[in-house]
Amino acid sequence: MSRPNLTTSMATRLVDLMRRSGLEEGAHVTEQWAADELEVSRTPVRKAMVFLAEVGILDRIPNRGFFLARDAAALARPDLSEGEDVEQSAYFEIADDYVGGRFTGSFTAADIGRRYRLTPRQADRVLSRMEGEDLVRRKAGGRGWEFQHVMATADAHDQSYRFRMIIEPAALLEPGFTVDTDAFARHRQQQEALLHGDILLLPRAELFQVNASFHEMLVGCSGNQFLLDAVRRQNRLRRLIEYRHQIDRSRLANQAREHLRLLDLVESGDLKEASAFLGAHLDRVRSIKTGIGEESRPES
């Protein structure tokens, strides 16, 4: 399972430092200053600054260094570690515990409240949110709750990606495939926003939704409702396990760039190349997230 890596967690600390320091757009952010303030060596700070430049929070100018791309006050704290919102924090704790095998069987709202230190009203709101996302359901008779069937193992995650590698590229080759110009423009804007800071700043749930809806939009353009229903089901099943992988956001910039490349290929009319690229994209992401990579295959 994915865990916060040093680069991502250091980037989060650096964003917090810049906000606390009240830095304005264009401020020069030096490695030494950040290392001194955070009481760490310059090496992890340098890696974090490169990552922040990659996602658009810092500008990297050759021979000059790193400069803040926007006022630090505009940089909202991400939910990469401790959530400031009690209900949001409990929501992800429940998700992590379920995927990690630490939460099984049926439960009540009172159980949730005791385990995650929530008031009755907070527990009800968290469960209502999870019910709305088809993650939990009320037991027959309305007494207690239970998790819906969602994927929680690396093998299931791998199989899900392999299933998507079959149907999503095929959707682009459907005879009824038609580009939805407005949807393409909206999703292009969202993916570009990820490369201008949103990768680090969006909450995990919203980040998942941006990328899941991107794939649903592409498949929806096929005009084949059965393919779209299949992708939507996979997105529902994989939501909890995907939240874990978004704790480490260091690889997400490349995924956003590949999404933009997909839009370019489709809009150019080269659907065969776009289909092949989408299959390869899903395979790369599958390998990263499941740990089942190219080395497990025979060499061609």
PDB file of C-alpha atoms in Angstrom:
ATOM      1  CA  MET A   1       0.000   0.000   0.000  1.00  0.00           C
ATOM      2  CA  SER A   2       1.106   3.521  -0.678  1.00  0.00           C
ATOM      3  CA  ARG A   3       2.386   5.553   2.216  1.00  0.00           C
ATOM      4  CA  PRO A   4       3.422   9.194   2.490  1.00  0.00           C
ATOM      5  CA  ASN A   5       6.925   9.499   1.063  1.00  0.00           C
ATOM      6  CA  LEU A   6       9.516  12.000   2.226  1.00  0.00           C
ATOM      7  CA  THR A   7       9.140  14.274  -0.789  1.00  0.00           C
ATOM      8  CA  THR A   8       5.375  14.603  -0.456  1.00  0.00           C
ATOM      9  CA  SER A   9       5.388  15.115   3.306  1.00  0.00           C
ATOM     10  CA  MET A  10       8.274  17.608   3.077  1.00  0.00           C
ATOM     11  CA  ALA A  11       6.416  19.509   0.352  1.00  0.00           C
ATOM     12  CA  THR A  12       3.397  19.752   2.650  1.00  0.00           C
ATOM     13  CA  ARG A  13       5.541  21.091   5.489  1.00  0.00           C
ATOM     14  CA  LEU A  14       7.134  23.615   3.146  1.00  0.00           C
ATOM     15  CA  VAL A  15       3.724  24.853   1.955  1.00  0.00           C
ATOM     16  CA  ASP A  16       2.677  25.306   5.591  1.00  0.00           C
ATOM     17  CA  LEU A  17       5.918  27.181   6.310  1.00  0.00           C
ATOM     18  CA  MET A  18       5.379  29.569   3.412  1.00  0.00           C
ATOM     19  CA  ARG A  19       1.808  30.229   4.560  1.00  0.00           C
ATOM     20  CA  ARG A  20       2.884  30.877   8.155  1.00  0.00           C
ATOM     21  CA  SER A  21       5.612  33.201   6.903  1.00  0.00           C
ATOM     22  CA  GLY A  22       3.141  35.196   4.822  1.00  0.00           C
ATOM     23  CA  LEU A  23       5.202  34.947   1.633  1.00  0.00           C
ATOM     24  CA  GLU A  24       3.792  36.751  -1.368  1.00  0.00           C
ATOM     25  CA  GLU A  25       3.837  35.883  -5.063  1.00  0.00           C
ATOM     26  CA  GLY A  26       7.357  36.191  -6.458  1.00  0.00           C
ATOM     27  CA  ALA A  27       9.098  35.664  -3.108  1.00  0.00           C
ATOM     28  CA  HIS A  28      12.475  33.951  -3.411  1.00  0.00           C
ATOM     29  CA  VAL A  29      12.381  30.629  -1.549  1.00  0.00           C
ATOM     30  CA  THR A  30      15.867  29.321  -0.839  1.00  0.00           C
ATOM     31  CA  GLU A  31      16.877  25.813   0.147  1.00  0.00           C
ATOM     32  CA  GLN A  32      18.911  27.061   3.077  1.00  0.00           C
ATOM     33  CA  TRP A  33      16.085  29.161   4.506  1.00  0.00           C
ATOM     34  CA  ALA A  34      13.626  26.281   4.275  1.00  0.00           C
ATOM     35  CA  ALA A  35      16.126  23.775   5.687  1.00  0.00           C
ATOM     36  CA  ASP A  36      16.894  26.056   8.641  1.00  0.00           C
ATOM     37  CA  GLU A  37      13.228  26.751   9.389  1.00  0.00           C
ATOM     38  CA  LEU A  38      12.208  23.092   9.121  1.00  0.00           C
ATOM     39  CA  GLU A  39      15.361  21.871  10.887  1.00  0.00           C
ATOM     40  CA  VAL A  40      16.263  19.366   8.185  1.00  0.00           C
ATOM     41  CA  SER A  41      19.086  18.955   5.681  1.00  0.00           C
ATOM     42  CA  ARG A  42      18.961  20.658   2.300  1.00  0.00           C
ATOM     43  CA  THR A  43      18.635  17.422   0.295  1.00  0.00           C
ATOM     44  CA  PRO A  44      14.989  16.589   1.170  1.00  0.00           C
ATOM     45  CA  VAL A  45      14.110  20.284   0.901  1.00  0.00           C
ATOM     46  CA  ARG A  46      15.587  20.427  -2.603  1.00  0.00           C
ATOM     47  CA  LYS A  47      13.527  17.403  -3.697  1.00  0.00           C
ATOM     48  CA  ALA A  48      10.381  18.933  -2.218  1.00  0.00           C
ATOM     49  CA  MET A  49      11.021  22.222  -4.018  1.00  0.00           C
ATOM     50  CA  VAL A  50      11.492  20.438  -7.337  1.00  0.00           C
ATOM     51  CA  PHE A  51       8.161  18.675  -6.748  1.00  0.00           C
ATOM     52  CA  LEU A  52       6.436  21.965  -5.866  1.00  0.00           C
ATOM     53  CA  ALA A  53       7.798  23.453  -9.095  1.00  0.00           C
ATOM     54  CA  GLU A  54       6.483  20.443 -11.003  1.00  0.00           C
ATOM     55  CA  VAL A  55       2.960  21.018  -9.673  1.00  0.00           C
ATOM     56  CA  GLY A  56       3.010  24.774 -10.194  1.00  0.00           C
ATOM     57  CA  ILE A  57       3.353  26.103  -6.654  1.00  0.00           C
ATOM     58  CA  LEU A  58       6.916  27.306  -7.175  1.00  0.00           C
ATOM     59  CA  ASP A  59       8.527  28.721 -10.314  1.00  0.00           C
ATOM     60  CA  ARG A  60      12.011  27.397 -11.029  1.00  0.00           C
ATOM     61  CA  ILE A  61      14.202  29.918 -12.843  1.00  0.00           C
ATOM     62  CA  PRO A  62      17.587  28.647 -14.130  1.00  0.00           C
ATOM     63  CA  ASN A  63      20.594  30.126 -12.325  1.00  0.00           C
ATOM     64  CA  ARG A  64      18.318  32.060  -9.981  1.00  0.00           C
ATOM     65  CA  GLY A  65      16.413  29.513  -7.922  1.00  0.00           C
ATOM     66  CA  PHE A  66      12.824  28.974  -6.790  1.00  0.00           C
ATOM     67  CA  PHE A  67      10.139  31.660  -6.516  1.00  0.00           C
ATOM     68  CA  LEU A  68       6.595  31.498  -5.168  1.00  0.00           C
ATOM     69  CA  ALA A  69       4.096  31.307  -8.053  1.00  0.00           C
ATOM     70  CA  ARG A  70       1.192  32.773  -6.022  1.00  0.00           C
ATOM     71  CA  ASP A  71       0.558  34.316  -2.624  1.00  0.00           C
ATOM     72  CA  ALA A  72       1.125  31.702   0.061  1.00  0.00           C
ATOM     73  CA  ALA A  73      -2.175  32.696   1.681  1.00  0.00           C
ATOM     74  CA  ALA A  74      -3.929  31.137  -1.334  1.00  0.00           C
ATOM     75  CA  LEU A  75      -2.347  27.752  -0.650  1.00  0.00           C
ATOM     76  CA  ALA A  76      -4.908  25.755   1.330  1.00  0.00           C
ATOM     77  CA  ARG A  77      -3.550  23.058   3.593  1.00  0.00           C
ATOM     78  CA  PRO A  78      -3.968  19.622   1.933  1.00  0.00           C
ATOM     79  CA  ASP A  79      -5.216  16.556   3.794  1.00  0.00           C
ATOM     80  CA  LEU A  80      -2.004  14.590   3.296  1.00  0.00           C
ATOM     81  CA  SER A  81      -1.492  13.950   6.976  1.00  0.00           C
ATOM     82  CA  GLU A  82      -3.583  15.286   9.833  1.00  0.00           C
ATOM     83  CA  GLY A  83      -6.947  16.634   8.728  1.00  0.00           C
ATOM     84  CA  GLU A  84      -8.119  19.824  10.369  1.00  0.00           C
ATOM     85  CA  ASP A  85     -11.719  18.719   9.968  1.00  0.00           C
ATOM     86  CA  VAL A  86     -12.719  16.006  12.451  1.00  0.00           C
ATOM     87  CA  GLU A  87     -15.282  14.362  10.185  1.00  0.00           C
ATOM     88  CA  GLN A  88     -12.969  14.399   7.168  1.00  0.00           C
ATOM     89  CA  SER A  89     -10.201  12.857   9.245  1.00  0.00           C
ATOM     90  CA  ALA A  90     -12.528  10.146  10.576  1.00  0.00           C
ATOM     91  CA  TYR A  91     -13.782   9.406   7.066  1.00  0.00           C
ATOM     92  CA  PHE A  92     -10.261   8.615   5.858  1.00  0.00           C
ATOM     93  CA  GLU A  93      -9.398   6.720   9.037  1.00  0.00           C
ATOM     94  CA  ILE A  94     -12.388   4.457   8.443  1.00  0.00           C
ATOM     95  CA  ALA A  95     -11.370   3.978   4.811  1.00  0.00           C
ATOM     96  CA  ASP A  96      -7.766   3.158   5.754  1.00  0.00           C
ATOM     97  CA  ASP A  97      -8.865   0.756   8.492  1.00  0.00           C
ATOM     98  CA  TYR A  98     -11.224  -1.092   6.170  1.00  0.00           C
ATOM     99  CA  VAL A  99      -8.694  -1.437   3.342  1.00  0.00           C
ATOM    100  CA  GLY A 100      -6.045  -2.422   5.887  1.00  0.00           C
ATOM    101  CA  GLY A 101      -8.229  -5.222   7.259  1.00  0.00           C
ATOM    102  CA  ARG A 102      -8.608  -3.583  10.670  1.00  0.00           C
ATOM    103  CA  PHE A 103     -12.349  -2.979  10.334  1.00  0.00           C
ATOM    104  CA  THR A 104     -14.592  -5.927   9.515  1.00  0.00           C
ATOM    105  CA  GLY A 105     -18.149  -7.038  10.175  1.00  0.00           C
ATOM    106  CA  SER A 106     -21.212  -4.940  10.895  1.00  0.00           C
ATOM    107  CA  PHE A 107     -21.256  -1.860  13.123  1.00  0.00           C
ATOM    108  CA  THR A 108     -23.483   0.880  14.477  1.00  0.00           C
ATOM    109  CA  ALA A 109     -23.183   4.651  14.438  1.00  0.00           C
ATOM    110  CA  ALA A 110     -22.347   4.430  18.142  1.00  0.00           C
ATOM    111  CA  ASP A 111     -19.453   2.070  17.323  1.00  0.00           C
ATOM    112  CA  ILE A 112     -18.125   4.609  14.820  1.00  0.00           C
ATOM    113  CA  GLY A 113     -18.449   7.390  17.366  1.00  0.00           C
ATOM    114  CA  ARG A 114     -16.508   5.517  20.041  1.00  0.00           C
ATOM    115  CA  ARG A 115     -13.800   4.239  17.728  1.00  0.00           C
ATOM    116  CA  TYR A 116     -13.127   7.518  15.926  1.00  0.00           C
ATOM    117  CA  ARG A 117     -13.958   9.968  18.719  1.00  0.00           C
ATOM    118  CA  LEU A 118     -17.025  11.487  17.049  1.00  0.00           C
ATOM    119  CA  THR A 119     -20.208  12.932  18.463  1.00  0.00           C
ATOM    120  CA  PRO A 120     -23.441  11.106  17.481  1.00  0.00           C
ATOM    121  CA  ARG A 121     -24.231  13.827  14.957  1.00  0.00           C
ATOM    122  CA  GLN A 122     -20.735  13.669  13.451  1.00  0.00           C
ATOM    123  CA  ALA A 123     -20.903   9.867  13.186  1.00  0.00           C
ATOM    124  CA  ASP A 124     -24.267  10.103  11.429  1.00  0.00           C
ATOM    125  CA  ARG A 125     -22.905  12.628   8.927  1.00  0.00           C
ATOM    126  CA  VAL A 126     -19.841  10.503   8.140  1.00  0.00           C
ATOM    127  CA  LEU A 127     -21.986   7.410   7.594  1.00  0.00           C
ATOM    128  CA  SER A 128     -24.446   9.379   5.455  1.00  0.00           C
ATOM    129  CA  ARG A 129     -21.573  10.543   3.276  1.00  0.00           C
ATOM    130  CA  MET A 130     -20.233   6.997   2.899  1.00  0.00           C
ATOM    131  CA  GLU A 131     -23.731   5.720   2.141  1.00  0.00           C
ATOM    132  CA  GLY A 132     -24.121   8.384  -0.536  1.00  0.00           C
ATOM    133  CA  GLU A 133     -20.896   7.162  -2.136  1.00  0.00           C
ATOM    134  CA  ASP A 134     -22.124   3.527  -2.064  1.00  0.00           C
ATOM    135  CA  LEU A 135     -19.381   2.529   0.374  1.00  0.00           C
ATOM    136  CA  VAL A 136     -21.644   1.393   3.230  1.00  0.00           C
ATOM    137  CA  ARG A 137     -25.287   0.362   3.504  1.00  0.00           C
ATOM    138  CA  ARG A 138     -27.822  -0.133   6.255  1.00  0.00           C
ATOM    139  CA  LYS A 139     -28.358  -3.734   7.260  1.00  0.00           C
ATOM    140  CA  ALA A 140     -31.702  -5.381   6.601  1.00  0.00           C
ATOM    141  CA  GLY A 141     -34.178  -4.102   9.150  1.00  0.00           C
ATOM    142  CA  GLY A 142     -32.214  -0.874   9.582  1.00  0.00           C
ATOM    143  CA  ARG A 143     -30.179  -2.055  12.573  1.00  0.00           C
ATOM    144  CA  GLY A 144     -26.565  -1.214  12.024  1.00  0.00           C
ATOM    145  CA  TRP A 145     -24.346  -0.790   8.995  1.00  0.00           C
ATOM    146  CA  GLU A 146     -22.030  -2.862   6.822  1.00  0.00           C
ATOM    147  CA  PHE A 147     -19.541  -2.130   4.061  1.00  0.00           C
ATOM    148  CA  GLN A 148     -20.592  -2.610   0.479  1.00  0.00           C
ATOM    149  CA  HIS A 149     -18.405  -4.903  -1.616  1.00  0.00           C
ATOM    150  CA  VAL A 150     -15.394  -2.772  -2.533  1.00  0.00           C
ATOM    151  CA  MET A 151     -11.883  -3.804  -3.515  1.00  0.00           C
ATOM    152  CA  ALA A 152      -9.390  -3.904  -0.672  1.00  0.00           C
ATOM    153  CA  THR A 153      -6.450  -6.019  -1.906  1.00  0.00           C
ATOM    154  CA  ALA A 154      -3.607  -5.472  -4.360  1.00  0.00           C
ATOM    155  CA  ASP A 155      -4.720  -8.487  -6.415  1.00  0.00           C
ATOM    156  CA  ALA A 156      -8.250  -7.135  -6.774  1.00  0.00           C
ATOM    157  CA  HIS A 157      -6.850  -3.707  -7.644  1.00  0.00           C
ATOM    158  CA  ASP A 158      -4.639  -5.297 -10.298  1.00  0.00           C
ATOM    159  CA  GLN A 159      -7.576  -7.215 -11.778  1.00  0.00           C
ATOM    160  CA  SER A 160      -9.626  -4.020 -11.863  1.00  0.00           C
ATOM    161  CA  TYR A 161      -6.938  -2.212 -13.836  1.00  0.00           C
ATOM    162  CA  ARG A 162      -6.630  -5.148 -16.233  1.00  0.00           C
ATOM    163  CA  PHE A 163     -10.392  -5.062 -16.774  1.00  0.00           C
ATOM    164  CA  ARG A 164     -10.224  -1.330 -17.457  1.00  0.00           C
ATOM    165  CA  MET A 165      -7.345  -1.946 -19.892  1.00  0.00           C
ATOM    166  CA  ILE A 166      -9.769  -4.076 -21.906  1.00  0.00           C
ATOM    167  CA  ILE A 167     -12.820  -1.814 -21.958  1.00  0.00           C
ATOM    168  CA  GLU A 168     -11.538   1.781 -21.828  1.00  0.00           C
ATOM    169  CA  PRO A 169      -9.271   1.643 -24.916  1.00  0.00           C
ATOM    170  CA  ALA A 170     -12.063  -0.217 -26.748  1.00  0.00           C
ATOM    171  CA  ALA A 171     -14.491   2.596 -25.925  1.00  0.00           C
ATOM    172  CA  LEU A 172     -12.408   5.021 -27.987  1.00  0.00           C
ATOM    173  CA  LEU A 173     -12.850   2.755 -31.027  1.00  0.00           C
ATOM    174  CA  GLU A 174     -16.636   2.458 -30.759  1.00  0.00           C
ATOM    175  CA  PRO A 175     -18.378   3.529 -34.006  1.00  0.00           C
ATOM    176  CA  GLY A 176     -20.484   6.048 -32.103  1.00  0.00           C
ATOM    177  CA  PHE A 177     -17.529   7.785 -30.397  1.00  0.00           C
ATOM    178  CA  THR A 178     -18.014  11.551 -30.518  1.00  0.00           C
ATOM    179  CA  VAL A 179     -15.970  14.243 -28.786  1.00  0.00           C
ATOM    180  CA  ASP A 180     -17.969  16.253 -26.254  1.00  0.00           C
ATOM    181  CA  THR A 181     -16.299  19.620 -26.803  1.00  0.00           C
ATOM    182  CA  ASP A 182     -17.545  21.218 -23.592  1.00  0.00           C
ATOM    183  CA  ALA A 183     -16.584  18.201 -21.466  1.00  0.00           C
ATOM    184  CA  PHE A 184     -13.135  18.039 -23.050  1.00  0.00           C
ATOM    185  CA  ALA A 185     -12.550  21.732 -22.303  1.00  0.00           C
ATOM    186  CA  ARG A 186     -13.700  21.312 -18.704  1.00  0.00           C
ATOM    187  CA  HIS A 187     -11.498  18.293 -18.071  1.00  0.00           C
ATOM    188  CA  ARG A 188      -8.519  19.897 -19.800  1.00  0.00           C
ATOM    189  CA  GLN A 189      -8.878  22.832 -17.422  1.00  0.00           C
ATOM    190  CA  GLN A 190      -9.044  20.475 -14.422  1.00  0.00           C
ATOM    191  CA  GLN A 191      -5.947  18.528 -15.482  1.00  0.00           C
ATOM    192  CA  GLU A 192      -4.017  21.742 -16.128  1.00  0.00           C
ATOM    193  CA  ALA A 193      -5.072  22.968 -12.679  1.00  0.00           C
ATOM    194  CA  LEU A 194      -3.544  19.809 -11.193  1.00  0.00           C
ATOM    195  CA  LEU A 195      -0.241  20.843 -12.769  1.00  0.00           C
ATOM    196  CA  HIS A 196      -0.607  24.318 -11.268  1.00  0.00           C
ATOM    197  CA  GLY A 197      -0.878  23.286  -7.637  1.00  0.00           C
ATOM    198  CA  ASP A 198      -4.077  21.291  -7.257  1.00  0.00           C
ATOM    199  CA  ILE A 199      -2.177  17.982  -7.103  1.00  0.00           C
ATOM    200  CA  LEU A 200      -0.895  18.991  -3.691  1.00  0.00           C
ATOM    201  CA  LEU A 201      -3.798  21.145  -2.552  1.00  0.00           C
ATOM    202  CA  LEU A 202      -6.961  19.163  -3.327  1.00  0.00           C
ATOM    203  CA  PRO A 203      -8.432  16.849  -0.677  1.00  0.00           C
ATOM    204  CA  ARG A 204      -8.058  13.157  -1.470  1.00  0.00           C
ATOM    205  CA  ALA A 205     -11.747  12.647  -2.242  1.00  0.00           C
ATOM    206  CA  GLU A 206     -11.841  15.538  -4.705  1.00  0.00           C
ATOM    207  CA  LEU A 207      -8.587  14.476  -6.342  1.00  0.00           C
ATOM    208  CA  PHE A 208      -9.989  10.988  -6.866  1.00  0.00           C
ATOM    209  CA  GLN A 209     -13.171  12.422  -8.360  1.00  0.00           C
ATOM    210  CA  VAL A 210     -11.282  14.640 -10.827  1.00  0.00           C
ATOM    211  CA  ASN A 211      -9.367  11.701 -12.253  1.00  0.00           C
ATOM    212  CA  ALA A 212     -12.198   9.150 -12.072  1.00  0.00           C
ATOM    213  CA  SER A 213     -14.583  11.509 -13.857  1.00  0.00           C
ATOM    214  CA  PHE A 214     -11.936  12.084 -16.557  1.00  0.00           C
ATOM    215  CA  HIS A 215     -12.012   8.401 -17.481  1.00  0.00           C
ATOM    216  CA  GLU A 216     -15.804   8.272 -17.240  1.00  0.00           C
ATOM    217  CA  MET A 217     -16.018  11.244 -19.593  1.00  0.00           C
ATOM    218  CA  LEU A 218     -13.803   9.564 -22.206  1.00  0.00           C
ATOM    219  CA  VAL A 219     -15.786   6.325 -22.097  1.00  0.00           C
ATOM    220  CA  GLY A 220     -19.061   8.246 -22.091  1.00  0.00           C
ATOM    221  CA  CYS A 221     -18.129   9.771 -25.445  1.00  0.00           C
ATOM    222  CA  SER A 222     -18.376   6.263 -26.918  1.00  0.00           C
ATOM    223  CA  GLY A 223     -22.157   6.385 -26.684  1.00  0.00           C
ATOM    224  CA  ASN A 224     -22.114   2.861 -25.250  1.00  0.00           C
ATOM    225  CA  GLN A 225     -23.996   2.910 -21.953  1.00  0.00           C
ATOM    226  CA  PHE A 226     -22.822  -0.580 -20.985  1.00  0.00           C
ATOM    227  CA  LEU A 227     -19.157   0.451 -21.170  1.00  0.00           C
ATOM    228  CA  LEU A 228     -19.864   3.593 -19.155  1.00  0.00           C
ATOM    229  CA  ASP A 229     -21.751   1.625 -16.491  1.00  0.00           C
ATOM    230  CA  ALA A 230     -18.794  -0.773 -16.194  1.00  0.00           C
ATOM    231  CA  VAL A 231     -16.306   2.064 -15.665  1.00  0.00           C
ATOM    232  CA  ARG A 232     -18.545   3.752 -13.111  1.00  0.00           C
ATOM    233  CA  ARG A 233     -18.814   0.501 -11.182  1.00  0.00           C
ATOM    234  CA  GLN A 234     -15.026   0.104 -11.152  1.00  0.00           C
ATOM    235  CA  ASN A 235     -14.640   3.654  -9.867  1.00  0.00           C
ATOM    236  CA  ARG A 236     -17.072   2.938  -7.041  1.00  0.00           C
ATOM    237  CA  LEU A 237     -15.322  -0.300  -6.126  1.00  0.00           C
ATOM    238  CA  ARG A 238     -11.832   1.201  -6.127  1.00  0.00           C
ATOM    239  CA  ARG A 239     -12.570   4.457  -4.300  1.00  0.00           C
ATOM    240  CA  LEU A 240     -11.300   3.403  -0.850  1.00  0.00           C
ATOM    241  CA  ILE A 241      -8.119   1.716  -2.042  1.00  0.00           C
ATOM    242  CA  GLU A 242      -7.364   4.675  -4.327  1.00  0.00           C
ATOM    243  CA  TYR A 243      -7.575   7.075  -1.378  1.00  0.00           C
ATOM    244  CA  ARG A 244      -4.574   5.306   0.120  1.00  0.00           C
ATOM    245  CA  HIS A 245      -2.520   5.768  -3.036  1.00  0.00           C
ATOM    246  CA  GLN A 246      -3.238   9.498  -3.090  1.00  0.00           C
ATOM    247  CA  ILE A 247      -1.432   9.981   0.205  1.00  0.00           C
ATOM    248  CA  ASP A 248       1.745   9.942  -1.934  1.00  0.00           C
ATOM    249  CA  ARG A 249       1.178  12.442  -4.743  1.00  0.00           C
ATOM    250  CA  SER A 250       4.712  12.544  -6.138  1.00  0.00           C
ATOM    251  CA  ARG A 251       3.791  10.590  -9.302  1.00  0.00           C
ATOM    252  CA  LEU A 252       0.488  12.284 -10.080  1.00  0.00           C
ATOM    253  CA  ALA A 253       1.961  15.071 -12.210  1.00  0.00           C
ATOM    254  CA  ASN A 254       2.965  12.580 -14.887  1.00  0.00           C
ATOM    255  CA  GLN A 255      -0.526  11.065 -14.837  1.00  0.00           C
ATOM    256  CA  ALA A 256      -2.034  14.519 -15.403  1.00  0.00           C
ATOM    257  CA  ARG A 257       0.332  15.135 -18.323  1.00  0.00           C
ATOM    258  CA  GLU A 258      -0.695  11.805 -19.831  1.00  0.00           C
ATOM    259  CA  HIS A 259      -4.361  12.740 -19.460  1.00  0.00           C
ATOM    260  CA  LEU A 260      -3.685  15.952 -21.380  1.00  0.00           C
ATOM    261  CA  ARG A 261      -1.848  13.975 -24.062  1.00  0.00           C
ATOM    262  CA  LEU A 262      -4.902  11.713 -24.368  1.00  0.00           C
ATOM    263  CA  LEU A 263      -7.142  14.714 -24.936  1.00  0.00           C
ATOM    264  CA  ASP A 264      -4.756  15.969 -27.629  1.00  0.00           C
ATOM    265  CA  LEU A 265      -4.735  12.610 -29.420  1.00  0.00           C
ATOM    266  CA  VAL A 266      -8.508  12.245 -29.359  1.00  0.00           C
ATOM    267  CA  GLU A 267      -9.120  15.815 -30.494  1.00  0.00           C
ATOM    268  CA  SER A 268      -6.668  15.321 -33.372  1.00  0.00           C
ATOM    269  CA  GLY A 269      -8.815  12.426 -34.577  1.00  0.00           C
ATOM    270  CA  ASP A 270      -6.152   9.751 -34.105  1.00  0.00           C
ATOM    271  CA  LEU A 271      -8.363   7.400 -32.121  1.00  0.00           C
ATOM    272  CA  LYS A 272      -6.263   4.292 -32.767  1.00  0.00           C
ATOM    273  CA  GLU A 273      -3.175   5.931 -31.294  1.00  0.00           C
ATOM    274  CA  ALA A 274      -5.267   7.384 -28.468  1.00  0.00           C
ATOM    275  CA  SER A 275      -6.649   3.923 -27.694  1.00  0.00           C
ATOM    276  CA  ALA A 276      -3.155   2.414 -27.573  1.00  0.00           C
ATOM    277  CA  PHE A 277      -1.900   5.295 -25.422  1.00  0.00           C
ATOM    278  CA  LEU A 278      -4.797   4.894 -22.991  1.00  0.00           C
ATOM    279  CA  GLY A 279      -4.054   1.182 -22.599  1.00  0.00           C
ATOM    280  CA  ALA A 280      -0.382   1.895 -21.920  1.00  0.00           C
ATOM    281  CA  HIS A 281      -1.319   4.682 -19.497  1.00  0.00           C
ATOM    282  CA  LEU A 282      -3.559   2.376 -17.479  1.00  0.00           C
ATOM    283  CA  ASP A 283      -0.849  -0.290 -17.440  1.00  0.00           C
ATOM    284  CA  ARG A 284       1.735   2.169 -16.111  1.00  0.00           C
ATOM    285  CA  VAL A 285      -0.602   3.348 -13.359  1.00  0.00           C
ATOM    286  CA  ARG A 286      -1.541  -0.257 -12.548  1.00  0.00           C
ATOM    287  CA  SER A 287       2.112  -1.184 -12.121  1.00  0.00           C
ATOM    288  CA  ILE A 288       2.774   1.783  -9.815  1.00  0.00           C
ATOM    289  CA  LYS A 289      -0.277   1.304  -7.618  1.00  0.00           C
ATOM    290  CA  THR A 290      -0.339  -2.474  -7.310  1.00  0.00           C
ATOM    291  CA  GLY A 291       3.399  -3.157  -7.277  1.00  0.00           C
ATOM    292  CA  ILE A 292       2.834  -5.797  -9.974  1.00  0.00           C
ATOM    293  CA  GLY A 293       5.015  -4.466 -12.756  1.00  0.00           C
ATOM    294  CA  GLU A 294       6.722  -5.184 -15.985  1.00  0.00           C
ATOM    295  CA  GLU A 295       9.244  -7.468 -14.339  1.00  0.00           C
ATOM    296  CA  SER A 296       6.514 -10.074 -13.874  1.00  0.00           C
ATOM    297  CA  ARG A 297       6.110 -10.463 -17.627  1.00  0.00           C
ATOM    298  CA  PRO A 298       8.248 -12.327 -20.196  1.00  0.00           C
ATOM    299  CA  GLU A 299      10.548 -10.086 -22.201  1.00  0.00           C
ATOM    300  CA  SER A 300       9.351  -9.407 -25.737  1.00  0.00           C
TER     301      SER A 300
END
